[in-house]
Coordinates of C-alpha atoms in Angstrom, one line a residue:
X1 CA 36.3 35.2 -9.1
X2 CA 38.2 33.7 -6.2
X3 CA 35.5 34.8 -3.7
X4 CA 32.9 32.7 -5.7
X5 CA 35.1 29.6 -5.2
X6 CA 35.0 30.2 -1.5
X7 CA 31.2 30.0 -1.6
X8 CA 31.2 26.6 -3.2
X9 CA 31.6 24.6 0.0
X10 CA 28.6 26.5 1.5
X11 CA 26.2 26.2 -1.4
X12 CA 25.1 22.6 -0.9
X13 CA 24.3 23.3 2.7
X14 CA 21.7 25.9 1.6
X15 CA 19.3 23.3 0.4
X16 CA 18.7 21.4 3.7
X17 CA 19.0 24.7 5.6
X18 CA 16.2 26.3 3.5
X19 CA 14.0 23.3 4.1
X20 CA 14.7 23.1 7.8
X21 CA 14.0 26.8 8.3
X22 CA 10.7 26.4 6.3
X23 CA 9.8 23.5 8.6
X24 CA 10.4 25.6 11.7
X25 CA 8.5 28.6 10.4
X26 CA 5.6 26.5 9.3
X27 CA 4.9 25.5 12.8
X28 CA 4.6 29.1 14.0
X29 CA 2.8 30.8 11.1
X30 CA -0.9 30.8 10.3
X31 CA -2.0 28.0 7.9
X32 CA -2.0 30.1 4.6
X33 CA 1.4 31.6 5.4
X34 CA 2.7 28.2 6.4
X35 CA 1.9 26.8 3.0
X36 CA 3.4 29.8 1.2
X37 CA 6.5 29.5 3.3
X38 CA 6.8 25.8 2.4
X39 CA 6.3 26.6 -1.3
X40 CA 9.0 29.2 -1.2
X41 CA 11.4 26.9 0.7
X42 CA 11.0 24.0 -1.7
X43 CA 11.2 26.3 -4.8
X44 CA 14.4 27.9 -3.4
X45 CA 15.9 24.4 -2.8
X46 CA 15.1 23.5 -6.4
X47 CA 16.8 26.6 -7.7
X48 CA 19.9 25.9 -5.6
X49 CA 20.0 22.3 -6.6
X50 CA 19.7 23.2 -10.3
X51 CA 22.6 25.7 -9.9
X52 CA 24.8 23.1 -8.2
X53 CA 24.1 20.6 -11.1
X54 CA 24.9 23.3 -13.6
X55 CA 28.2 24.2 -11.9
X56 CA 29.1 20.5 -11.7
X57 CA 28.3 20.0 -15.4
X58 CA 30.6 23.0 -16.3
X59 CA 33.3 21.6 -14.0
X60 CA 33.2 24.6 -11.7
X61 CA 32.2 22.5 -8.8
X62 CA 34.6 19.9 -7.4
X63 CA 33.3 16.4 -6.6
X64 CA 33.7 16.9 -2.8
X65 CA 33.1 20.1 -0.8
X66 CA 34.0 19.7 2.8
X67 CA 31.4 17.3 4.3
X68 CA 29.3 17.4 1.1
X69 CA 29.6 15.1 -1.9
X70 CA 28.7 17.0 -5.1
X71 CA 29.1 14.3 -7.7
X72 CA 26.7 14.2 -10.6
X73 CA 24.9 11.3 -9.1
X74 CA 24.2 13.1 -5.8
X75 CA 23.2 16.4 -7.5
X76 CA 20.8 14.6 -9.9
X77 CA 19.0 12.9 -7.0
X78 CA 19.1 16.2 -5.0
X79 CA 17.3 18.0 -7.7
X80 CA 14.9 15.1 -8.1
X81 CA 14.0 15.0 -4.4
X82 CA 13.4 18.7 -4.1
X83 CA 11.3 18.7 -7.3
X84 CA 9.1 16.0 -5.7
X85 CA 8.9 18.0 -2.5
X86 CA 7.8 21.1 -4.3
X87 CA 5.1 19.2 -6.2
X88 CA 3.8 17.4 -3.1
X89 CA 3.7 20.7 -1.1
X90 CA 1.6 22.4 -3.8
X91 CA -0.8 19.5 -4.1
X92 CA -1.1 19.1 -0.3
X93 CA -2.2 22.7 0.2
X94 CA -5.4 21.9 -1.7
X95 CA -5.8 18.3 -0.7
X96 CA -5.6 18.9 3.0
X97 CA -7.8 22.0 3.0
X98 CA -10.0 22.0 6.1
X99 CA -8.1 19.2 7.8
X100 CA -6.7 19.8 11.3
X101 CA -3.0 19.7 12.0
X102 CA -2.0 21.1 8.6
X103 CA 0.9 23.0 10.0
X104 CA 2.3 19.9 11.6
X105 CA 2.0 18.1 8.3
X106 CA 3.8 20.7 6.2
X107 CA 6.5 21.0 8.8
X108 CA 7.1 17.3 8.9
X109 CA 7.1 17.1 5.1
X110 CA 9.8 19.8 4.8
X111 CA 11.8 18.2 7.6
X112 CA 11.7 14.8 5.8
X113 CA 13.0 16.3 2.6
X114 CA 15.6 18.3 4.4
X115 CA 17.0 15.0 5.8
X116 CA 16.8 13.5 2.3
X117 CA 19.0 16.4 1.0
X118 CA 21.5 15.8 3.8
X119 CA 21.6 12.0 3.1
X120 CA 22.1 12.6 -0.6
X121 CA 24.8 15.2 -0.2
X122 CA 26.6 13.7 2.8
X123 CA 30.2 12.5 2.4
X124 CA 30.5 11.3 5.9
X125 CA 29.2 7.9 7.3
X126 CA 27.9 9.4 10.6
X127 CA 26.1 12.3 8.9
X128 CA 24.6 9.9 6.3
X129 CA 23.4 7.6 9.1
X130 CA 21.8 10.4 11.1
X131 CA 20.1 11.8 8.1
X132 CA 18.8 8.3 7.0
X133 CA 17.3 7.7 10.5
X134 CA 15.8 11.2 10.6
X135 CA 14.0 10.6 7.3
X136 CA 12.4 7.4 8.7
X137 CA 11.3 9.1 11.9
X138 CA 9.7 12.0 10.0
X139 CA 7.9 9.7 7.6
X140 CA 6.6 7.6 10.5
X141 CA 4.9 10.7 11.9
X142 CA 3.4 11.5 8.5
X143 CA 2.2 7.9 8.1
X144 CA 0.4 8.3 11.4
X145 CA -1.4 11.5 10.3
X146 CA -4.6 9.5 10.9
X147 CA -3.5 7.7 14.1
X148 CA -6.8 6.1 14.8
X149 CA -7.0 4.1 11.5
X150 CA -6.0 0.6 12.5
X151 CA -4.5 -0.4 9.2
X152 CA -2.4 2.8 9.0
X153 CA -1.2 2.3 12.6
X154 CA -0.2 -1.4 11.9
X155 CA 1.6 -0.5 8.7
X156 CA 3.5 2.3 10.4
X157 CA 4.4 0.0 13.2
X158 CA 5.8 -2.6 10.8
X159 CA 7.7 0.1 8.8
X160 CA 9.2 1.4 12.0
X161 CA 10.5 -2.0 12.9
X162 CA 11.8 -2.8 9.5
X163 CA 13.4 0.6 9.1
X164 CA 15.3 0.0 12.4
X165 CA 16.5 -3.3 11.0
X166 CA 17.7 -1.7 7.8
X167 CA 19.5 1.0 9.7
X168 CA 21.1 -1.6 12.0
X169 CA 22.5 -3.4 8.9
X170 CA 23.8 -0.1 7.4
X171 CA 25.3 0.9 10.7
X172 CA 27.2 -2.4 11.0
X173 CA 28.4 -2.1 7.4
X174 CA 29.6 1.4 8.1
X175 CA 31.5 0.4 11.2
X176 CA 33.2 -2.4 9.3
X177 CA 34.2 -0.1 6.5
X178 CA 35.4 2.5 8.9
X179 CA 37.6 0.0 10.8
X180 CA 39.0 -1.4 7.5
X181 CA 39.8 1.9 5.8
X182 CA 40.4 4.1 8.9
X183 CA 38.2 6.9 7.4
X184 CA 34.6 7.8 7.6
X185 CA 34.7 9.7 4.2
X186 CA 32.4 8.0 1.8
X187 CA 34.3 9.3 -1.3
X188 CA 37.6 7.9 0.1
X189 CA 36.1 4.5 0.8
X190 CA 34.5 4.1 -2.6
X191 CA 37.6 5.4 -4.3
X192 CA 39.6 2.4 -2.8
X193 CA 37.5 0.0 -5.0
X194 CA 38.2 1.7 -8.3
X195 CA 40.7 -0.9 -9.5
X196 CA 38.9 -3.8 -11.2
X197 CA 41.5 -6.3 -10.0
X198 CA 40.7 -5.5 -6.3
X199 CA 39.9 -8.5 -4.1
X200 CA 37.8 -8.1 -1.1
X201 CA 38.6 -9.5 2.3
X202 CA 36.1 -11.1 4.7
X203 CA 35.3 -7.8 6.4
X204 CA 34.6 -6.1 3.1
X205 CA 32.5 -9.0 2.0
X206 CA 30.4 -8.8 5.1
X207 CA 30.0 -5.0 4.7
X208 CA 28.8 -5.4 1.1
X209 CA 26.3 -8.1 2.1
X210 CA 25.0 -5.9 5.0
X211 CA 24.6 -2.9 2.6
X212 CA 22.7 -5.2 0.2
X213 CA 20.4 -6.4 3.0
X214 CA 19.8 -2.8 4.2
X215 CA 18.8 -1.8 0.6
X216 CA 16.5 -4.8 0.2
X217 CA 14.7 -4.0 3.5
X218 CA 14.5 -0.3 2.8
X219 CA 13.1 -0.9 -0.7
X220 CA 10.3 -3.1 0.7
X221 CA 11.3 -6.3 -1.0
X222 CA 9.3 -9.5 -0.5
X223 CA 8.6 -10.8 2.1
X224 CA 9.0 -7.5 4.1
X225 CA 6.8 -5.6 1.8
X226 CA 3.4 -5.5 3.6
X227 CA 3.9 -2.1 5.2
X228 CA 4.4 -0.4 1.8
X229 CA 1.0 -1.8 0.6
X230 CA -0.9 -0.8 3.7
X231 CA 0.4 2.7 4.1
X232 CA -2.0 3.8 1.4
X233 CA -4.3 4.5 4.4
X234 CA -2.2 7.6 4.9
X235 CA -3.0 10.8 3.0
X236 CA -2.3 10.7 -0.8
X237 CA 0.5 13.3 -0.6
X238 CA 2.3 11.1 1.9
X239 CA 2.1 8.2 -0.5
X240 CA 3.4 10.4 -3.3
X241 CA 6.4 11.5 -1.2
X242 CA 7.1 8.0 0.0
X243 CA 6.8 6.2 -3.4
X244 CA 8.2 9.1 -5.4
X245 CA 11.2 10.0 -3.2
X246 CA 11.9 8.4 0.1
X247 CA 11.8 4.7 -0.9
X248 CA 14.4 5.3 -3.6
X249 CA 17.1 5.8 -0.9
X250 CA 17.8 2.1 -0.7
X251 CA 18.7 2.2 -4.4
X252 CA 20.8 5.3 -3.8
X253 CA 22.7 3.5 -1.1
X254 CA 23.7 0.8 -3.5
X255 CA 24.5 3.2 -6.3
X256 CA 26.7 5.1 -3.9
X257 CA 28.6 2.0 -2.8
X258 CA 28.4 0.3 -6.2
X259 CA 32.2 0.1 -6.5
X260 CA 32.2 -2.1 -3.4
X261 CA 29.1 -4.1 -4.3
X262 CA 30.2 -5.0 -7.8
X263 CA 33.3 -6.7 -6.3
X264 CA 31.3 -8.9 -3.9
X265 CA 29.8 -12.0 -5.5
X266 CA 27.8 -13.0 -2.4
X267 CA 26.2 -9.5 -2.2
X268 CA 25.3 -9.6 -5.9
X269 CA 23.8 -13.1 -5.5
X270 CA 21.7 -11.9 -2.5
X271 CA 20.2 -9.1 -4.5
X272 CA 19.7 -11.1 -7.7
X273 CA 18.0 -13.8 -5.8
X274 CA 15.8 -11.8 -3.4
X275 CA 15.0 -8.8 -5.5
X276 CA 14.8 -10.7 -8.7
X277 CA 12.2 -13.2 -7.5
X278 CA 10.4 -10.5 -5.5
X279 CA 10.1 -8.2 -8.5
X280 CA 8.4 -10.9 -10.6
X281 CA 6.0 -11.9 -7.8
X282 CA 5.1 -8.3 -7.0
X283 CA 4.4 -7.6 -10.7
X284 CA 2.1 -10.6 -11.0
X285 CA 0.3 -9.8 -7.7
X286 CA -0.2 -6.2 -8.9
X287 CA -2.3 -7.4 -11.8
X288 CA -4.9 -8.9 -9.4
X289 CA -5.5 -5.7 -7.5
X290 CA -8.5 -3.4 -8.0
X291 CA -7.6 -0.4 -5.9
X292 CA -5.5 2.1 -7.9
X293 CA -3.3 3.1 -4.9
X294 CA -2.8 -0.6 -3.9
X295 CA -1.8 -1.4 -7.5
X296 CA 0.7 1.5 -7.5
X297 CA 2.1 0.3 -4.2
X298 CA 2.7 -3.2 -5.6
X299 CA 4.2 -1.6 -8.7
X300 CA 6.7 0.3 -6.5
X301 CA 7.8 -2.9 -4.9
X302 CA 8.3 -4.5 -8.3
X303 CA 10.1 -1.5 -9.7
X304 CA 12.4 -1.2 -6.7
X305 CA 13.4 -4.8 -7.1
X306 CA 14.2 -4.4 -10.7
X307 CA 16.3 -1.3 -10.0
X308 CA 18.3 -3.3 -7.4
X309 CA 18.8 -6.1 -10.0
X310 CA 20.1 -3.5 -12.5
X311 CA 22.7 -2.3 -9.9
X312 CA 23.8 -5.9 -9.1
X313 CA 24.4 -6.5 -12.8
X314 CA 26.6 -3.4 -13.0
X315 CA 24.1 -1.3 -15.1
X316 CA 24.4 1.7 -12.8
X317 CA 23.4 4.2 -15.5
X318 CA 20.2 2.2 -16.3
X319 CA 19.4 2.1 -12.5
X320 CA 19.8 5.8 -12.2
X321 CA 17.6 6.4 -15.2
X322 CA 15.1 3.9 -13.7
X323 CA 15.2 5.7 -10.4
X324 CA 14.5 9.2 -11.9
X325 CA 11.8 8.0 -14.2
X326 CA 10.1 5.9 -11.5
X327 CA 10.1 8.8 -9.0
X328 CA 8.5 11.2 -11.4
X329 CA 5.9 8.7 -12.7
X330 CA 4.9 7.4 -9.3
X331 CA 4.5 10.8 -7.7
X332 CA 2.4 11.9 -10.7
X333 CA 0.4 8.6 -10.5
X334 CA -0.4 8.9 -6.8
X335 CA -1.4 12.6 -7.0
X336 CA -3.6 11.9 -10.1
X337 CA -5.0 8.7 -8.6
X338 CA -8.5 10.2 -8.6
X339 CA -8.5 10.5 -12.4
X340 CA -6.8 7.2 -12.8
X341 CA -9.9 5.5 -11.3
X342 CA -12.0 6.7 -14.2
X343 CA -9.4 5.8 -16.8
X344 CA -9.1 2.3 -15.3
X345 CA -12.8 1.8 -15.4
X346 CA -12.9 2.8 -19.1
X347 CA -10.0 0.5 -19.9
X348 CA -11.7 -2.4 -18.1
X349 CA -15.0 -1.8 -20.0
X350 CA -13.3 -1.8 -23.4
X351 CA -13.7 -5.0 -25.3
X352 CA -10.5 -7.1 -25.3
X353 CA -9.3 -9.4 -28.1
X354 CA -6.7 -12.0 -27.2
X355 CA -3.9 -12.1 -29.8
X356 CA -3.6 -15.3 -31.8
X357 CA -0.4 -17.4 -31.9
X358 CA 0.5 -15.9 -35.3
X359 CA 0.1 -12.4 -33.9
X360 CA 2.4 -13.2 -30.9
X361 CA 5.1 -14.7 -33.2
X362 CA 5.0 -11.9 -35.7
X363 CA 5.1 -9.3 -32.9
X364 CA 8.0 -11.1 -31.3
X365 CA 9.9 -11.0 -34.6
X366 CA 9.2 -7.3 -35.2
X367 CA 10.2 -6.4 -31.6
X368 CA 13.4 -8.5 -31.9
X369 CA 14.4 -6.6 -35.1
X370 CA 13.7 -3.2 -33.4
X371 CA 15.7 -4.1 -30.4
X372 CA 18.6 -5.4 -32.5
X373 CA 18.6 -2.0 -34.3
X374 CA 18.8 -0.4 -30.9
X375 CA 21.7 -2.6 -29.9
X376 CA 23.6 -1.6 -33.1
X377 CA 22.9 2.0 -32.5
X378 CA 24.0 1.8 -28.9
X379 CA 27.2 0.0 -30.0
X380 CA 28.3 3.1 -31.9
X381 CA 28.3 5.3 -28.8
X382 CA 29.2 3.1 -25.8
X383 CA 31.5 0.3 -24.7
X384 CA 30.8 -3.1 -26.0
X385 CA 31.0 -4.6 -22.5
X386 CA 27.7 -3.0 -21.6
X387 CA 26.1 -4.6 -24.6
X388 CA 27.3 -8.0 -23.5
X389 CA 24.6 -8.1 -20.8
X390 CA 21.6 -9.5 -22.6
X391 CA 18.9 -9.4 -19.9
X392 CA 17.9 -5.7 -20.3
X393 CA 17.4 -6.2 -24.0
X394 CA 15.4 -9.4 -23.3
X395 CA 13.0 -7.4 -21.1
X396 CA 12.8 -4.6 -23.7
X397 CA 12.0 -7.2 -26.4
X398 CA 9.2 -8.8 -24.3
X399 CA 7.7 -5.4 -23.5
X400 CA 7.6 -4.3 -27.1
X401 CA 6.2 -7.7 -28.1
X402 CA 3.3 -7.2 -25.7
X403 CA 2.8 -3.6 -27.0
X404 CA 2.6 -4.8 -30.6
X405 CA 0.6 -8.0 -30.0
X406 CA -2.1 -6.4 -27.9
X407 CA -2.6 -3.3 -30.2
X408 CA -6.1 -4.5 -31.1
X409 CA -7.2 -5.0 -27.4
X410 CA -6.6 -1.5 -26.3
X411 CA -9.4 1.1 -25.9
X412 CA -8.1 3.4 -28.6
X413 CA -6.8 0.8 -31.1
X414 CA -4.5 1.7 -33.9
X415 CA -2.8 0.5 -37.1
X416 CA 0.3 -1.6 -37.3
X417 CA 2.5 1.2 -38.7
X418 CA 1.4 3.5 -35.9
X419 CA 2.2 0.9 -33.2
X420 CA 5.5 0.1 -35.0
X421 CA 6.4 3.8 -34.8
X422 CA 5.5 3.9 -31.1
X423 CA 7.6 0.8 -30.5
X424 CA 10.5 2.3 -32.4
X425 CA 10.3 5.4 -30.2
X426 CA 10.3 3.3 -27.1
X427 CA 13.5 1.5 -28.2
X428 CA 15.1 4.8 -29.3
X429 CA 14.2 6.5 -26.0
X430 CA 15.5 3.6 -24.0
X431 CA 18.8 3.6 -25.9
X432 CA 19.2 7.3 -25.9
X433 CA 18.4 8.0 -22.3
X434 CA 20.6 5.1 -21.2
X435 CA 23.5 6.8 -23.0
X436 CA 22.7 10.2 -21.6
X437 CA 22.7 9.0 -18.0
X438 CA 25.9 7.0 -18.6
X439 CA 27.6 10.3 -19.4
X440 CA 26.9 11.5 -15.9
X441 CA 28.6 8.6 -14.2
X442 CA 32.1 7.2 -14.1
X443 CA 32.7 4.2 -16.4
X444 CA 32.0 0.9 -14.6
X445 CA 34.6 -1.7 -15.5
X446 CA 32.4 -4.6 -14.5
X447 CA 31.0 -7.4 -16.5
X448 CA 28.2 -9.4 -15.0
X449 CA 28.5 -13.2 -14.8
X450 CA 26.9 -15.1 -17.7
X451 CA 25.0 -17.1 -15.0
X452 CA 23.7 -13.9 -13.4
X453 CA 22.6 -12.6 -16.9
X454 CA 21.0 -15.9 -17.7
X455 CA 19.2 -16.0 -14.3
X456 CA 17.7 -12.5 -14.8
X457 CA 16.7 -13.3 -18.4
X458 CA 14.9 -16.4 -17.1
X459 CA 13.0 -14.3 -14.6
X460 CA 11.9 -11.9 -17.3
X461 CA 10.7 -14.9 -19.3
X462 CA 8.8 -16.2 -16.3
X463 CA 7.2 -12.7 -15.8
X464 CA 6.1 -12.8 -19.4
X465 CA 4.6 -16.2 -19.0
X466 CA 2.7 -15.2 -15.8
X467 CA 1.5 -12.1 -17.6
X468 CA 0.1 -14.1 -20.5
X469 CA -1.6 -16.6 -18.1
X470 CA -3.3 -13.8 -16.2
X471 CA -4.4 -11.8 -19.2
X472 CA -5.2 -14.4 -21.8
X473 CA -5.1 -17.8 -20.1
X474 CA -7.5 -17.6 -17.1
X475 CA -9.6 -20.4 -18.6
X476 CA -6.8 -22.8 -17.6
X477 CA -7.1 -24.5 -14.2
X478 CA -3.4 -23.9 -13.4
X479 CA -3.8 -20.2 -14.3
X480 CA -6.8 -19.9 -11.9
X481 CA -4.7 -21.4 -9.1
X482 CA -1.9 -19.0 -9.8
X483 CA -4.3 -16.1 -9.9
X484 CA -5.8 -17.2 -6.5
X485 CA -2.3 -17.2 -4.9
X486 CA -1.4 -13.9 -6.5
X487 CA -4.6 -12.4 -5.1
X488 CA -3.6 -13.6 -1.7
X489 CA -0.1 -12.2 -2.1
X490 CA 1.2 -15.8 -1.7
X491 CA 0.3 -15.3 2.0
X492 CA 3.8 -13.8 2.7
X493 CA 2.6 -10.6 4.5
X494 CA 0.3 -12.6 6.8
X495 CA 3.2 -14.8 7.8
X496 CA 5.6 -11.9 8.4
X497 CA 3.0 -9.8 10.3
X498 CA 2.1 -12.7 12.6
X499 CA 5.7 -13.4 13.5
X500 CA 6.6 -9.7 13.7
X501 CA 3.7 -9.1 16.2
X502 CA 4.9 -12.0 18.3
X503 CA 8.3 -10.4 18.7
X504 CA 7.1 -6.8 19.0
X505 CA 3.3 -6.6 19.8
X506 CA 1.3 -3.7 18.6
X507 CA -1.9 -2.4 20.3
X508 CA -4.6 -1.8 17.8
X509 CA -7.1 1.0 18.4
X510 CA -9.9 -1.1 16.9
X511 CA -12.4 0.1 14.3
X512 CA -13.3 3.7 14.3
X513 CA -16.0 5.9 12.6
X514 CA -14.3 8.4 10.4
X515 CA -16.9 11.2 10.8
X516 CA -16.7 10.9 14.6
X517 CA -12.9 10.9 14.5
X518 CA -12.8 14.0 12.3
X519 CA -15.2 15.9 14.6
X520 CA -13.1 15.0 17.6
X521 CA -9.9 16.2 15.9
X522 CA -11.6 19.5 14.9
X523 CA -12.7 20.0 18.5
X524 CA -9.1 19.5 19.8
X525 CA -7.6 21.9 17.3
X526 CA -10.3 24.6 17.4

């Protein structure tokens, strides 16, 4: 069995190698064979990723293999990323049928996920930085698949600039960490912050803040969010790959360096302030959108902000669960956006009944009892320190309250016992999955500040109030004013775009006729 152990350092490298070979071959093969090659490459990467996770779970695979980091966190995200790649490739083969430059598309898609695999597995700062930059460059080419669309070109231009800013922040943080620890191994750097009594110096504080800033920019947090909303002009598979996989790398960066982040109060305050407020605003803005893909894009910005807040609170297992669930849901939602249009129209046509005050209060009482039962259940299987953070339970209580109170306004309707059972399943699933993902990660000996917990709880209360005003209080003048500002996105993107174009102008190709453009591209590629 010794020969098998010698293969372990090479196994992780098979995933990016398979995807890179698939990308190279796809540019040289006929279109049908290029798609088959891509499906085989992504399927092979899934199988290898699943094998690595199984070996890690059975403790056959060490946490570090040469330049690769094979911790459960890295392997879960590796399997997730390659699953998204496989699904997107299968969907794209049908979606792009008849389009020119299909081979270039499938090659770039595999190259992007090959770089994602390297970034997720990398245990070296330089390799991580190179992979992170390569992902952005490959995605830029995919976003410019229709280069003559002015909105797509402008969005790609802004993303290109903001991505370079995020990479510059991460690079400066990596340089500071390398100079302080005299090593470029990520596992050795993060291991130095395992002791809860560690105190950070000025260099480490700066590095933590720069990492937080890089994650905020990468996750398209307000006000640098406009490009994420406007890239829906790109093909739907690109949106699915971006929202389901690539944009999560900002969250992975903070999860990877969470031992350092959780010791830095300024970095946590930066995330809780920017991502917390941005998440609430993005969620409220999302409710005013009509286009399904635009609503999903605003949802991504809100969900990424919430995930970053969870990491800053020390809820790394909840953030990992959030990341996995969001990736699968958002990829499915974008790829099924055609059916979602019809479902949304049916929902909007259904008669709505605003709950009375008595229904809101009774629903709040029932949801509080259900969540308290979940807290008691979780207390039997996990550390009490985790339960001391109240804000996640506040959010869960408010969500279940809305579910119970609005049961008569949905298109299908239902009885109170049925909705109580559904709410109970939601609480049970949240508690159970949170405990399951906690078993994959090392225990976090960090207790969020009561002020941070109170701040996040207040933001959730503000989100609930804004939701109620937009759904049930639009007859109030103040609610109409709020709705108008939400519809305008609080004019944040206009301000950022104007100032960005002053610093780095972008030449617009003007308005084009899609049919003429398609004919021109067919003529070039025939």
